Amino acid sequence: MYRQLQRHLIQHIRSFLQAKYQLELDNIVVEQPPKIEFGEFALPLCFELARRLRKAPRKIAEEIVAELPPLDGFQAFEVAGGGYINARINRGRAAALVVEAQADMASAGQAGKILVEHTSINPNKAAHIGHLRNSILGDTFVRLLRSAGREVDVQNYIDNTGVQVADVVAGFVHLEKKSKAEIEKIMASTSKFDYYCWDLYAKVSQWYGEDKANLQVRLDTLHAIEHGGNELADIADLISTAVLLRHLETMERLGIEYDFLPRESEILHLNFWSTAFEQLKEKKVLYFETEGKNNGCWVMTRPGSEGSAEGPDEDAKVIVRSNGTVGYVGKDIAYHLWKFGLLGRDFGYKRFYRYPNGQDVWISTSPEDDELNHPHFGSVSEIYNVIDARQSEPQETVKEALRLLGATEQAEHYTHFSYEMVALTPRCALELGYEVSEEDQQKSYIEVSGRKGFGVKADDLLDKLILAAKAEVDSRHPELSDEERLAIARQIAIGALRYFMLKFTKQSVIAFDFREALAFEGETGPYAQYAVVRATNIFRKAGTTAEEILKDSADLSPYLEGETGTEIWALWLLAGQASTLIDQCIATTEPAYLAKYAFQLAQQFNNFYHRHHILTEADEGRKRFLLTTAAVVRRELIRVLAVMGITVPPVM
RNA sequence: GGGAGCGUAGCUCAGGUGGAUAGAGCAUCUGCCUUCUAAGCAGAGGGUCGCAGGUUCGAGUCCUGCCGCUCCUACCA
C-alpha cells in the first residue's frame, strides 16, 4: 500500500512542479513525519527549492499547497514546520488496499536471472558461527529477491583442491598415518566427520610449526591434489565430499538450500583458466613483467592505481607466478567469466543431493560423468557474492578484470555483498575453555580461527538453542507430546538464530556472546514469532481464522478516526510498508532493515494487543475491525518472517 | 607507507541520497497475570553522538585536521 501511494505522490508532485515552475527534479525526497498526526508522507522539497526560487521555504510550501490539485487516495496537503509539505492519505481507502494486498505484491519480475553465491566454506572442517552469518545473510537475500519476483540460482562454491583441504589430507596421511580405507572407516563410525576434521585441522597447523620439513609435506600434498589422478587426490576428494555433505545437512537444519555446487577441481581440470588466460592476454589486461620483484610473472595493474611512471609497477597484482602456476584470483576471474556466460566453456553436471521436498542440488563434474538433461547454471545477468569484507580487494580485482576485458555491463552488475566477521567476546572464549592471553582479554572481541580450532561450531550452537527452547516449551506446554514440543523448539531456535544474525547491519562485527544469542526476549526472533502466535490464539478462541476475516471487509474508516483510531491506524500504516522495506533491503543489500521492521511491527502489535481486548468487545462492528487489524498484521508479519527464513509455531 | 571501515546510553546496537524533540534491546529500579498466553505491557533513571574546526536556513549524518581501534595491502589459498 505505502509503496504504491508513495509512487503516485512523487509522480503527482513532479508533474505539478513542471507545470507551475518548469522545474525538473530528478530526486524527490519523501519521508515519514515524526508523528502520525502530521500525516503519512512529508516532503522537504521546499527547502531545496528555496535557493532556486529565492523565496522562503514556507512561502513556497504555502504556494504549492494552495494550488496542488487533489490526488486520488489522498485527503489533504498541509504546510508544516519551516516548510514541509505533509500529505494525509485517505485512511479507509488505504486500509482497504492493505487488506487486499494485491496492489502491494512485488512488481512484475524484471527480466534476467540472478546468481547469488554464498556459504562457500572450505570443505575441511565443521561450519562455525562465522559461516552461519554468511549463509543466513545470503539465504535471506535470495528470499528477498525471490519475493520481489526475481529468478535466482543459488551457488555454493567448493574449494575442494585448496591448501585447507590439503592440510587435513596431510593430517590424516602423515600425522595419523591413516590409509584411505582407514579414513573411510572413521567416516562410517561417526555422524560428525566434520567435527573430527575440525580437531585434526588444528593439530596439523600446530604440527607445521614444529618442523620446516612438515611445511614441505603440505606443499607436496597440495600439488598432488591440484594435479589429480593420484592417491592423495582421491583422499582429498573423499574427505571434501564427506565434509561438504555435512555442511549441506547443517544448513538444511536452518532451511538453507542450494541449486548448484561448482568445484575448484573442475575449474582446474576443465582448463577454465587457460581459456580465460587467452582472453586476458589478448585484451592486454595482463602483461608480462620483465624486471623488478615480479620479474617473470603475468601481472595486472591494481584497480585505482595508474602504475608507476618509470620502472616496474611493484604494486601490481601477480596473477600468474614466475613458475607458470596461476593464483586463485586468476581462477576466480575465469569462474566469473563463466558466471556471466563469457568464458565459452561449461561445467559437467551431475546430481549430488536431494532435499526432502524433491529439489535436487547439482554439482560440477567431468564431461564423462555429465548427466543427460541437466540444467545449465551460469550465463546470468546479475551476480551477488556473499563474501566477508576481508576479501574486498580480490573481489575488486576480479571486477576490474571484467571491466578491462570490455564486459563493463557485467562489471556493473557484479556486487560484492560484503559483511563483517563474527568474533567471540573474551568472556565467551573463556566460557568455552579456551586459553585467552592477557592481551586478548583486553580486546572487545577475538577473531574466530578454524586453523586454531578456535570458535563455536554451527551445529553446537543450534543444538544449544534447541535445548534451551525445548526447556521453555516443556514448561509451558506439558499437554503436548514430546515430538510436538521438539518441533516447536526447533522453530524457535531457528527463529532466534536467524534473527540474531540478521539484526546487525553488515558492516558491524558481531562480538558473539551466548547470553545474547540464546535470548528469547526483547529484540529477538521469538519475540516476533510470539506476536503471531498471540494473534492466532485470538482467531482460534473466536472460532474463526485470520484468512476468513480478511475475505470480506466492511468500510473501516469510521474506526480509524479519533485518538484511538489514529493509534490503531499507525499499526495499519506500518503493516502496509512491508513491500517498501523489501525493496529497500534489495536496493541496499541490507537485510537488517527487514529484521528491524519485523521487530517494530511485532512490538506495535503487542502494544495493540494489550490495549484493545478483542474478544470481549461488545460492539460487533468494532470487534470486526479489531479482528481485521490483527489479521492484517499477522499476515504481513508471517510474510516478512518467511523472507528471513523464520517460520512460526502453532503455539509457544 | 598506501587503501577500506569503525568510534552514538553501563553493555550490544539502529539512526536511506543532511531535516521536525537523537532511538531500540539488554542490564538496573517501579508497577501490571481471575481477561485473547507475562517469551508480554506501562513507567523511571541513563547522552559533550571520539576531539577541534568548516560548509548552511539546518550536521550524529557532508568536508578538513587530529586521537583511538580493526581489517586489507605475499610469486599462500
XYZ file of C-alpha atoms (C1' of nucleotides) in Angstrom:
729
model
C 0.000 0.000 0.000
C 2.609 2.515 1.158
C 4.960 1.900 -1.743
C 2.156 2.330 -4.257
C 0.846 5.577 -2.765
C 4.352 6.961 -2.460
C 4.924 6.414 -6.167
C 1.663 8.181 -7.017
C 2.583 11.090 -4.772
C 6.025 11.562 -6.303
C 4.574 11.418 -9.802
C 1.906 13.950 -8.835
C 4.384 16.414 -7.351
C 6.755 16.024 -10.249
C 4.188 16.913 -12.871
C 2.891 19.807 -10.774
C 6.363 21.319 -10.374
C 6.892 21.024 -14.071
C 3.643 22.767 -14.902
C 3.944 25.524 -12.304
C 7.671 26.288 -12.148
C 9.032 24.458 -15.196
C 11.197 22.604 -12.688
C 12.578 19.128 -13.282
C 13.676 17.488 -10.033
C 15.259 14.127 -10.606
C 15.081 13.154 -6.988
C 12.031 13.969 -4.899
C 12.689 13.001 -1.302
C 9.787 11.563 0.649
C 9.975 10.987 4.362
C 7.604 9.965 7.063
C 6.574 12.710 9.521
C 7.803 12.205 13.070
C 4.252 11.851 14.301
C 1.330 10.120 12.686
C -0.872 13.156 13.451
C 1.096 15.096 10.829
C 0.115 12.704 8.081
C 1.707 9.791 6.269
C 4.197 11.496 3.967
C 6.449 14.515 4.407
C 8.094 16.369 1.535
C 11.103 18.531 2.392
C 11.465 19.714 -1.204
C 10.665 23.377 -0.466
C 13.943 23.732 1.416
C 15.691 22.709 -1.747
C 13.532 24.966 -3.893
C 14.149 27.963 -1.648
C 17.581 28.513 -3.148
C 16.488 28.116 -6.737
C 13.340 30.215 -6.438
C 14.862 32.715 -3.963
C 11.889 32.570 -1.672
C 11.361 31.405 1.900
C 10.661 27.660 2.082
C 7.460 28.147 3.994
C 6.211 30.638 1.409
C 6.830 28.134 -1.385
C 5.125 25.386 0.562
C 2.051 27.590 1.015
C 2.022 28.376 -2.682
C 2.253 24.739 -3.691
C -0.340 23.560 -1.206
C -2.785 26.244 -2.362
C -2.573 25.190 -5.987
C -1.774 21.480 -5.867
C -4.654 19.561 -7.463
C -6.253 16.753 -5.462
C -4.823 13.262 -5.818
C -6.812 10.068 -5.695
C -6.316 8.300 -2.365
C -5.085 11.444 -0.657
C -7.123 13.616 1.646
C -5.065 16.742 2.225
C -1.766 18.510 1.745
C -0.595 20.796 4.520
C 2.261 23.131 5.301
C 4.170 22.176 8.414
C 7.221 23.293 10.336
C 9.576 25.579 8.496
C 8.436 24.483 5.075
C 7.483 20.840 4.944
C 4.558 19.712 2.854
C 2.770 16.930 4.657
C 0.354 14.640 2.867
C -2.534 12.865 4.504
C -3.930 9.807 2.852
C -7.486 8.555 2.990
C -7.244 6.043 5.825
C -10.272 3.964 4.911
C -9.159 3.617 1.299
C -5.581 2.830 2.304
C -6.751 0.236 4.835
C -8.766 -1.451 2.098
C -5.601 -1.610 -0.008
C -3.740 -3.232 2.850
C -6.471 -5.839 3.262
C -6.452 -6.665 -0.444
C -2.648 -6.721 -0.557
C -2.982 -7.104 -4.333
C -1.521 -3.788 -5.337
C 1.321 -4.342 -2.972
C 2.587 -7.587 -4.322
C 6.046 -7.405 -5.759
C 6.366 -5.570 -9.009
C 6.345 -7.897 -12.004
C 9.632 -9.715 -12.189
C 12.298 -7.882 -14.118
C 13.997 -9.861 -16.832
C 17.280 -11.617 -16.242
C 18.377 -14.342 -13.922
C 20.366 -13.543 -10.791
C 23.107 -15.687 -9.323
C 23.748 -15.485 -5.598
C 26.861 -17.208 -4.287
C 27.030 -17.808 -0.567
C 28.314 -20.218 2.118
C 31.454 -21.391 0.200
C 33.055 -22.978 3.241
C 36.355 -24.783 2.755
C 35.324 -28.465 2.934
C 37.917 -29.441 5.527
C 36.206 -28.769 8.863
C 32.882 -28.119 10.556
C 30.968 -24.913 9.840
C 31.222 -22.281 12.573
C 29.254 -19.180 13.542
C 31.098 -17.011 11.027
C 29.919 -19.295 8.233
C 26.420 -19.106 9.649
C 26.366 -15.350 9.223
C 27.392 -15.740 5.601
C 24.781 -18.391 4.829
C 21.963 -16.653 6.661
C 22.688 -13.316 5.001
C 22.952 -14.998 1.609
C 19.849 -17.128 2.009
C 17.827 -14.167 3.242
C 18.947 -12.109 0.288
C 17.880 -14.915 -2.040
C 14.468 -14.927 -0.370
C 14.242 -11.146 -0.691
C 14.945 -11.326 -4.431
C 12.507 -14.164 -4.965
C 9.807 -12.354 -3.005
C 10.284 -9.472 -5.428
C 9.614 -11.819 -8.330
C 13.203 -12.308 -9.447
C 14.542 -15.635 -10.704
C 17.548 -16.698 -8.626
C 20.110 -19.506 -8.764
C 21.934 -20.230 -5.523
C 25.517 -21.389 -5.745
C 27.861 -22.621 -3.077
C 31.441 -22.618 -4.360
C 33.524 -25.560 -3.161
C 37.286 -25.118 -2.926
C 37.997 -28.852 -2.805
C 41.590 -28.608 -4.068
C 42.962 -25.800 -1.895
C 45.504 -25.713 0.928
C 42.878 -26.074 3.627
C 41.784 -29.459 2.276
C 45.448 -30.331 1.716
C 46.107 -29.608 5.386
C 43.572 -32.166 6.548
C 44.772 -34.697 3.978
C 48.313 -34.233 5.265
C 46.960 -34.661 8.780
C 45.341 -37.990 8.006
C 48.198 -39.367 5.934
C 51.293 -38.039 7.654
C 50.275 -37.211 11.186
C 47.811 -40.020 11.848
C 49.351 -42.429 9.267
C 45.922 -43.419 8.001
C 45.241 -45.199 4.736
C 42.284 -44.372 2.525
C 40.445 -47.431 3.817
C 41.041 -46.393 7.413
C 39.752 -42.905 6.733
C 36.641 -44.452 5.228
C 36.233 -46.471 8.399
C 36.395 -43.315 10.504
C 33.759 -41.711 8.317
C 31.454 -44.675 8.742
C 31.920 -44.643 12.513
C 30.852 -41.048 13.103
C 27.878 -38.923 12.198
C 30.017 -35.824 12.516
C 33.065 -36.353 10.380
C 33.382 -32.568 10.087
C 33.995 -32.383 13.851
C 36.769 -34.937 13.542
C 38.374 -32.833 10.822
C 37.968 -29.682 12.930
C 40.246 -31.119 15.596
C 42.656 -32.634 13.107
C 42.972 -29.348 11.239
C 44.027 -27.601 14.447
C 46.527 -30.362 15.187
C 48.060 -30.138 11.711
C 48.501 -26.389 11.996
C 50.487 -26.957 15.137
C 52.454 -29.805 13.526
C 53.554 -27.446 10.725
C 55.109 -25.173 13.289
C 57.177 -27.980 14.765
C 59.370 -28.725 11.757
C 60.093 -26.992 8.467
C 60.008 -30.361 6.698
C 56.335 -30.606 7.584
C 55.663 -27.493 5.547
C 57.197 -29.194 2.547
C 54.760 -32.077 3.101
C 51.948 -29.568 2.981
C 53.136 -28.124 -0.327
C 53.656 -31.562 -1.888
C 50.201 -32.646 -0.782
C 48.651 -29.522 -2.277
C 50.381 -30.062 -5.601
C 49.351 -33.708 -5.758
C 45.725 -32.725 -5.116
C 45.758 -29.965 -7.698
C 47.270 -32.317 -10.263
C 44.734 -35.074 -9.653
C 44.757 -38.727 -10.626
C 46.668 -39.991 -7.583
C 46.048 -41.460 -4.138
C 46.259 -38.140 -2.291
C 43.809 -36.534 -4.708
C 41.431 -39.440 -4.158
C 41.675 -38.977 -0.409
C 41.107 -35.230 -0.785
C 38.002 -35.925 -2.838
C 36.767 -38.422 -0.271
C 37.252 -36.022 2.639
C 35.980 -32.880 0.969
C 32.862 -34.641 -0.299
C 32.083 -36.031 3.135
C 32.562 -32.648 4.820
C 30.533 -30.930 2.114
C 27.649 -33.272 2.834
C 27.858 -32.346 6.487
C 27.713 -28.662 5.573
C 24.609 -29.259 3.479
C 22.993 -31.041 6.430
C 23.886 -28.261 8.835
C 22.472 -25.613 6.533
C 19.401 -27.699 5.846
C 18.590 -27.538 9.545
C 18.244 -23.776 9.052
C 16.198 -24.075 5.887
C 19.076 -23.099 3.625
C 19.258 -24.830 0.227
C 21.426 -24.592 -2.883
C 20.946 -25.234 -6.569
C 24.497 -25.791 -7.728
C 27.904 -26.576 -6.238
C 30.705 -25.565 -8.610
C 34.011 -27.108 -7.534
C 37.518 -25.870 -7.999
C 38.632 -29.299 -9.204
C 36.557 -28.813 -12.364
C 37.745 -25.275 -12.881
C 41.238 -26.772 -12.845
C 40.654 -29.893 -14.920
C 38.318 -28.354 -17.478
C 41.006 -25.734 -18.126
C 38.762 -22.756 -17.437
C 41.880 -20.819 -16.672
C 43.683 -21.356 -19.981
C 40.637 -20.057 -21.858
C 40.447 -17.032 -19.603
C 44.211 -16.515 -19.873
C 43.967 -16.258 -23.659
C 41.307 -13.561 -23.348
C 43.276 -11.672 -20.703
C 46.429 -11.682 -22.788
C 44.655 -10.765 -25.986
C 42.896 -7.768 -24.391
C 46.139 -6.766 -22.675
C 44.556 -6.963 -19.236
C 47.664 -8.844 -18.115
C 51.183 -8.046 -19.077
C 54.432 -9.944 -18.671
C 56.766 -8.299 -16.153
C 60.437 -8.446 -17.124
C 62.110 -6.719 -14.197
C 61.806 -5.990 -10.501
C 60.462 -8.283 -7.826
C 57.713 -9.594 -10.080
C 60.093 -10.491 -12.862
C 58.730 -13.395 -14.917
C 55.132 -13.042 -13.706
C 51.942 -12.149 -15.547
C 50.587 -9.214 -13.581
C 47.621 -6.869 -13.556
C 47.628 -3.212 -12.588
C 45.676 -2.731 -9.395
C 42.315 -1.002 -9.688
C 42.712 2.696 -8.997
C 46.479 2.670 -9.445
C 47.954 4.127 -12.600
C 51.140 2.159 -12.256
C 54.440 3.874 -11.797
C 55.717 6.319 -14.397
C 59.072 4.648 -14.680
C 60.411 1.264 -13.771
C 58.284 -1.786 -12.974
C 54.981 -1.429 -11.143
C 55.973 -3.214 -7.952
C 52.476 -2.788 -6.613
C 50.906 -4.775 -9.476
C 48.875 -7.861 -8.643
C 50.534 -11.134 -9.601
C 48.081 -13.362 -11.464
C 50.459 -15.983 -12.878
C 53.611 -16.782 -10.894
C 57.043 -16.990 -12.480
C 56.898 -20.782 -12.264
C 53.829 -20.704 -14.514
C 51.204 -21.581 -11.906
C 48.104 -19.461 -11.543
C 46.976 -17.900 -8.274
C 43.439 -18.091 -7.009
C 42.461 -14.655 -8.304
C 43.164 -15.907 -11.809
C 40.922 -18.901 -11.290
C 38.312 -16.571 -9.849
C 38.405 -14.402 -12.966
C 37.812 -17.489 -15.109
C 34.966 -18.589 -12.846
C 33.325 -15.180 -13.072
C 33.591 -15.114 -16.836
C 31.693 -18.395 -16.704
C 29.069 -16.879 -14.376
C 28.273 -14.230 -16.965
C 28.464 -16.685 -19.863
C 31.601 -15.037 -21.245
C 34.012 -17.959 -20.954
C 32.737 -20.115 -23.787
C 33.007 -23.253 -21.677
C 30.739 -25.058 -19.257
C 30.917 -27.482 -16.379
C 29.684 -31.035 -16.498
C 26.722 -31.536 -14.157
C 25.525 -34.366 -12.010
C 23.043 -34.713 -9.194
C 24.642 -34.625 -5.756
C 21.926 -34.398 -3.126
C 18.151 -34.293 -2.893
C 16.192 -32.282 -0.319
C 13.047 -33.748 1.237
C 10.929 -31.503 -0.989
C 12.371 -33.251 -4.045
C 14.629 -30.369 -5.033
C 17.992 -31.510 -6.423
C 21.375 -29.986 -5.718
C 23.700 -30.291 -8.704
C 27.461 -30.452 -8.538
C 30.107 -29.800 -11.162
C 31.766 -32.842 -12.687
C 33.979 -34.032 -15.540
C 32.457 -34.412 -19.036
C 32.419 -38.235 -18.667
C 30.082 -38.044 -15.693
C 27.884 -35.360 -17.212
C 24.229 -36.345 -16.735
C 21.793 -36.184 -19.599
C 19.146 -33.447 -19.415
C 20.944 -31.485 -16.741
C 20.059 -27.846 -16.118
C 22.550 -25.158 -17.088
C 23.734 -22.767 -14.442
C 25.619 -19.558 -15.110
C 25.138 -17.133 -18.027
C 23.238 -14.809 -15.727
C 22.758 -11.062 -15.947
C 23.482 -10.157 -12.322
C 25.572 -11.691 -9.587
C 25.882 -11.207 -5.835
C 28.846 -12.725 -3.991
C 28.300 -13.050 -0.275
C 31.907 -12.907 0.907
C 33.335 -11.305 4.015
C 34.869 -7.840 3.992
C 38.444 -9.067 4.156
C 38.137 -10.280 0.571
C 37.060 -6.975 -0.891
C 40.417 -6.372 -2.538
C 40.481 -9.588 -4.617
C 36.793 -9.052 -5.389
C 37.630 -5.646 -6.791
C 40.430 -7.183 -8.837
C 38.072 -9.680 -10.476
C 35.575 -6.935 -11.197
C 38.321 -4.758 -12.663
C 39.444 -7.616 -14.900
C 35.911 -7.902 -16.289
C 35.861 -4.170 -16.933
C 39.197 -4.251 -18.723
C 38.005 -7.188 -20.818
C 35.233 -4.915 -22.055
C 32.477 -6.534 -20.003
C 31.509 -3.210 -18.432
C 27.827 -4.059 -18.269
C 28.619 -7.252 -16.355
C 31.068 -5.495 -14.059
C 28.300 -3.085 -13.093
C 26.066 -5.994 -12.161
C 28.752 -7.637 -10.093
C 28.021 -6.975 -6.436
C 30.346 -7.969 -3.648
C 27.821 -8.482 -0.834
C 30.341 -7.631 1.843
C 29.847 -8.232 5.541
C 31.989 -8.228 8.667
C 33.099 -11.291 10.583
C 31.674 -12.910 13.689
C 34.147 -12.874 16.569
C 33.991 -14.114 20.138
C 33.922 -11.912 23.191
C 36.812 -12.733 25.546
C 34.248 -13.807 28.110
C 32.712 -16.252 25.659
C 36.129 -17.674 24.776
C 36.880 -18.245 28.442
C 33.493 -19.898 28.979
C 34.332 -22.310 26.182
C 37.543 -23.248 27.957
C 39.984 -21.661 25.528
C 43.216 -20.149 26.769
C 42.992 -16.402 26.335
C 46.103 -14.248 26.599
C 46.174 -11.140 28.770
C 46.316 -9.058 25.635
C 43.274 -10.724 24.091
C 41.291 -10.330 27.292
C 41.557 -6.577 26.932
C 40.037 -6.630 23.452
C 36.315 -6.291 22.856
C 36.399 -9.300 20.548
C 38.725 -12.072 19.332
C 38.658 -13.331 15.777
C 37.456 -16.893 15.182
C 40.124 -19.158 13.675
C 39.484 -22.542 12.090
C 43.229 -23.058 11.892
C 43.491 -22.853 15.673
C 40.234 -24.678 16.234
C 39.038 -21.541 17.965
C 35.349 -20.897 17.505
C 31.777 -22.051 18.052
C 30.566 -24.767 15.686
C 27.282 -24.123 13.909
C 25.707 -27.434 14.905
C 26.718 -26.983 18.540
C 25.129 -23.570 18.700
C 21.938 -24.815 17.096
C 21.805 -27.792 19.488
C 22.242 -25.459 22.417
C 19.470 -23.180 21.177
C 17.102 -26.096 20.642
C 17.816 -27.394 24.127
C 17.143 -24.005 25.705
C 13.956 -23.521 23.685
C 12.818 -27.045 24.487
C 13.059 -26.378 28.220
C 10.800 -23.349 27.807
C 8.261 -25.188 25.670
C 8.249 -28.155 28.068
C 7.301 -25.949 30.994
C 4.650 -24.044 29.061
C 3.002 -26.896 27.178
C 3.077 -30.100 29.190
C -0.106 -31.173 27.370
C 1.758 -31.621 24.062
C 3.694 -34.714 23.046
C 7.466 -34.641 23.252
C 7.672 -34.771 19.480
C 5.423 -31.739 19.104
C 7.376 -29.807 21.712
C 10.647 -30.605 19.977
C 9.277 -29.426 16.643
C 8.243 -26.133 18.231
C 11.601 -25.777 19.976
C 13.335 -26.191 16.636
C 11.292 -23.432 15.054
C 12.042 -21.133 17.962
C 15.746 -21.952 17.886
C 15.980 -21.244 14.161
C 13.992 -18.051 14.634
C 16.333 -16.913 17.373
C 19.475 -17.776 15.422
C 18.437 -16.322 12.081
C 17.137 -13.145 13.679
C 20.311 -12.763 15.705
C 22.460 -12.966 12.582
C 20.242 -10.509 10.723
C 19.680 -7.839 13.367
C 23.171 -6.385 12.996
C 23.992 -4.336 9.922
C 26.524 -5.984 7.608
C 29.455 -3.715 8.373
C 29.215 -4.327 12.099
C 31.458 -7.001 13.620
C 29.336 -9.348 15.719
C 31.013 -9.968 19.045
C 29.389 -13.297 19.783
C 28.127 -13.993 23.248
C 25.968 -16.925 24.337
C 23.860 -14.796 26.639
C 22.694 -12.629 23.744
C 22.473 -15.372 21.144
C 20.393 -17.588 23.443
C 17.965 -14.817 24.364
C 14.288 -15.307 23.530
C 13.096 -11.981 24.898
C 13.381 -8.426 23.688
C 14.609 -7.799 20.178
C 14.714 -11.423 19.087
C 13.132 -13.788 16.593
C 10.944 -15.485 19.206
C 9.510 -12.086 20.180
C 8.161 -11.676 16.637
C 7.032 -15.309 16.472
C 5.192 -14.862 19.747
C 3.275 -11.872 18.417
C 1.969 -14.045 15.566
C 1.048 -16.849 17.995
C -0.916 -14.382 20.097
C -2.819 -13.229 17.044
C -3.504 -16.830 16.043
C -4.917 -17.524 19.501
C -7.465 -14.758 19.138
C -8.909 -16.285 15.987
C -8.913 -19.765 17.456
C -10.830 -18.611 20.529
C -13.187 -16.650 18.311
C -13.890 -19.804 16.322
C -12.626 -18.381 13.034
C -9.401 -17.815 11.140
C -7.480 -14.749 10.069
C -7.951 -15.757 6.432
C -11.705 -15.919 6.909
C -11.787 -12.455 8.469
C -9.886 -10.959 5.549
C -12.242 -12.399 2.944
C -14.884 -9.710 3.242
C -14.153 -6.435 4.863
C -16.570 -3.630 5.536
C -15.692 0.053 5.355
C -13.187 0.534 8.156
C -12.846 4.304 8.001
C -15.158 5.090 10.969
C -12.809 3.187 13.260
C -9.658 4.871 12.014
C -10.564 8.366 13.210
C -10.181 9.996 16.597
C -7.453 9.423 19.122
C -7.861 5.652 19.412
C -8.449 5.299 15.692
C -5.251 7.173 14.923
C -3.278 4.990 17.288
C -4.534 1.860 15.537
C -4.061 3.497 12.159
C -0.353 3.763 12.927
C -0.282 -0.045 13.135
C -2.065 -0.339 9.795
C 0.339 2.088 8.209
C 3.320 0.091 9.415
C 1.764 -3.163 8.210
C 1.304 -1.562 4.806
C 5.017 -0.865 4.461
C 6.354 -4.422 4.106
C 6.980 -4.106 0.377
C 8.677 -0.746 0.820
C 11.089 -2.401 3.219
C 11.717 -5.385 0.955
C 12.556 -3.013 -1.910
C 14.869 -1.082 0.330
C 16.672 -4.192 1.549
C 17.313 -5.291 -2.025
C 18.471 -1.860 -3.187
C 20.898 -1.522 -0.298
C 21.765 -5.243 0.034
C 20.986 -4.851 3.715
C 18.648 -7.463 5.241
C 18.988 -5.903 8.707
C 16.322 -3.334 7.813
C 13.796 -6.130 7.429
C 14.716 -7.587 10.825
C 14.259 -4.169 12.392
C 10.920 -3.767 10.656
C 9.637 -7.166 11.778
C 10.512 -6.306 15.346
C 8.794 -2.932 15.182
C 5.665 -4.448 13.684
C 5.579 -7.134 16.376
C 6.170 -4.509 19.037
C 3.329 -2.294 17.856
C 1.082 -5.318 17.624
C 1.870 -6.364 21.187
C 1.014 -2.865 22.251
C -2.299 -3.039 20.378
C -2.980 -6.488 21.829
C -2.548 -5.170 25.314
C -4.705 -2.056 24.905
C -7.631 -3.496 22.971
C -9.235 -6.621 24.218
C -10.891 -8.019 21.145
C -12.998 -10.986 22.228
C -14.832 -9.052 24.927
C -15.622 -6.126 22.627
C -19.386 -5.538 22.766
C -19.738 -3.506 19.574
C -19.884 -6.070 16.746
C -18.661 -3.660 14.071
C -15.757 -2.571 16.192
C -14.911 -6.141 17.116
C -14.846 -6.976 13.436
C -12.480 -4.062 12.841
C -10.124 -5.165 15.607
C -10.114 -8.705 14.241
C -9.291 -7.366 10.786
C -6.446 -5.354 12.253
C -4.993 -8.441 13.935
C -5.456 -10.480 10.752
C -3.637 -7.953 8.578
C -0.709 -7.563 10.943
C -0.444 -11.297 11.386
C -0.363 -11.891 7.642
C 2.340 -9.281 7.000
C 4.416 -10.441 9.948
C 4.324 -14.034 8.728
C 5.255 -12.878 5.243
C 8.222 -10.825 6.420
C 9.462 -13.535 8.780
C 9.281 -16.038 5.924
C 11.570 -13.798 3.879
C 14.018 -14.053 6.762
C 13.625 -17.839 6.735
C 11.717 -17.853 10.021
C 8.551 -19.912 10.432
C 6.010 -19.520 13.210
C 4.997 -22.381 15.525
C 1.299 -23.076 16.160
C 1.757 -22.358 19.877
C 4.590 -21.117 22.033
C 53.781 3.865 3.760
C 49.001 3.140 0.817
C 43.650 1.549 0.841
C 38.872 0.394 3.491
C 35.901 0.666 7.799
C 34.579 1.872 12.745
C 34.027 5.378 17.355
C 26.246 7.211 19.489
C 23.227 5.490 26.968
C 26.645 1.000 31.899
C 26.634 -3.176 27.739
C 25.114 -4.609 22.498
C 23.406 -1.872 18.543
C 19.696 1.365 14.995
C 19.946 6.103 13.141
C 18.165 5.895 3.395
C 20.672 10.487 -1.043
C 21.722 16.356 5.591
C 15.525 17.721 8.135
C 10.808 18.349 12.943
C 12.103 16.797 20.444
C 18.933 11.539 18.951
C 16.056 5.895 19.332
C 15.764 0.275 20.437
C 17.096 -4.150 23.186
C 19.791 -5.882 27.428
C 21.069 -4.575 32.442
C 19.080 -1.553 36.953
C 14.624 0.294 39.546
C 8.838 0.691 39.980
C 4.092 -1.131 38.666
C 0.636 -4.839 35.794
C -1.363 -12.114 35.294
C -9.468 -14.246 37.757
C -9.154 -11.241 30.861
C -7.353 -13.148 23.528
C -0.749 -16.994 26.710
C 3.567 -12.258 31.265
C 8.654 -15.395 25.513
C 4.179 -9.761 27.155
C 2.714 -4.436 28.615
C 3.322 0.501 31.123
C 6.777 3.771 33.560
C 11.781 5.737 35.666
C 16.831 6.750 35.546
C 20.823 6.716 31.974
C 23.797 11.101 26.017
C 29.727 16.651 25.458
C 26.805 11.417 19.111
C 35.753 10.293 19.968
C 38.098 15.719 19.777
C 38.613 20.523 17.068
C 37.369 23.437 13.112
C 34.453 24.204 8.414
C 30.190 24.095 4.736
C 24.327 26.277 5.585
C 18.168 28.076 6.897
C 19.550 23.313 9.360
C 25.089 18.427 10.827
C 25.062 12.150 14.695
C 24.792 12.358 9.068
C 28.783 16.185 4.383
C 34.322 18.395 4.188
C 39.343 19.074 6.603
C 42.728 18.019 10.572
C 43.800 15.282 14.904
C 43.047 10.881 18.692
C 41.823 5.658 19.317
C 40.552 0.681 17.360
C 40.049 -3.077 13.316
C 40.812 -5.208 8.539
C 43.289 -5.382 3.676
C 47.989 -4.448 1.245
C 52.543 -12.025 -0.142
C 55.190 -15.225 -6.813
C 49.550 -18.660 0.382
C 44.507 -20.125 -0.884
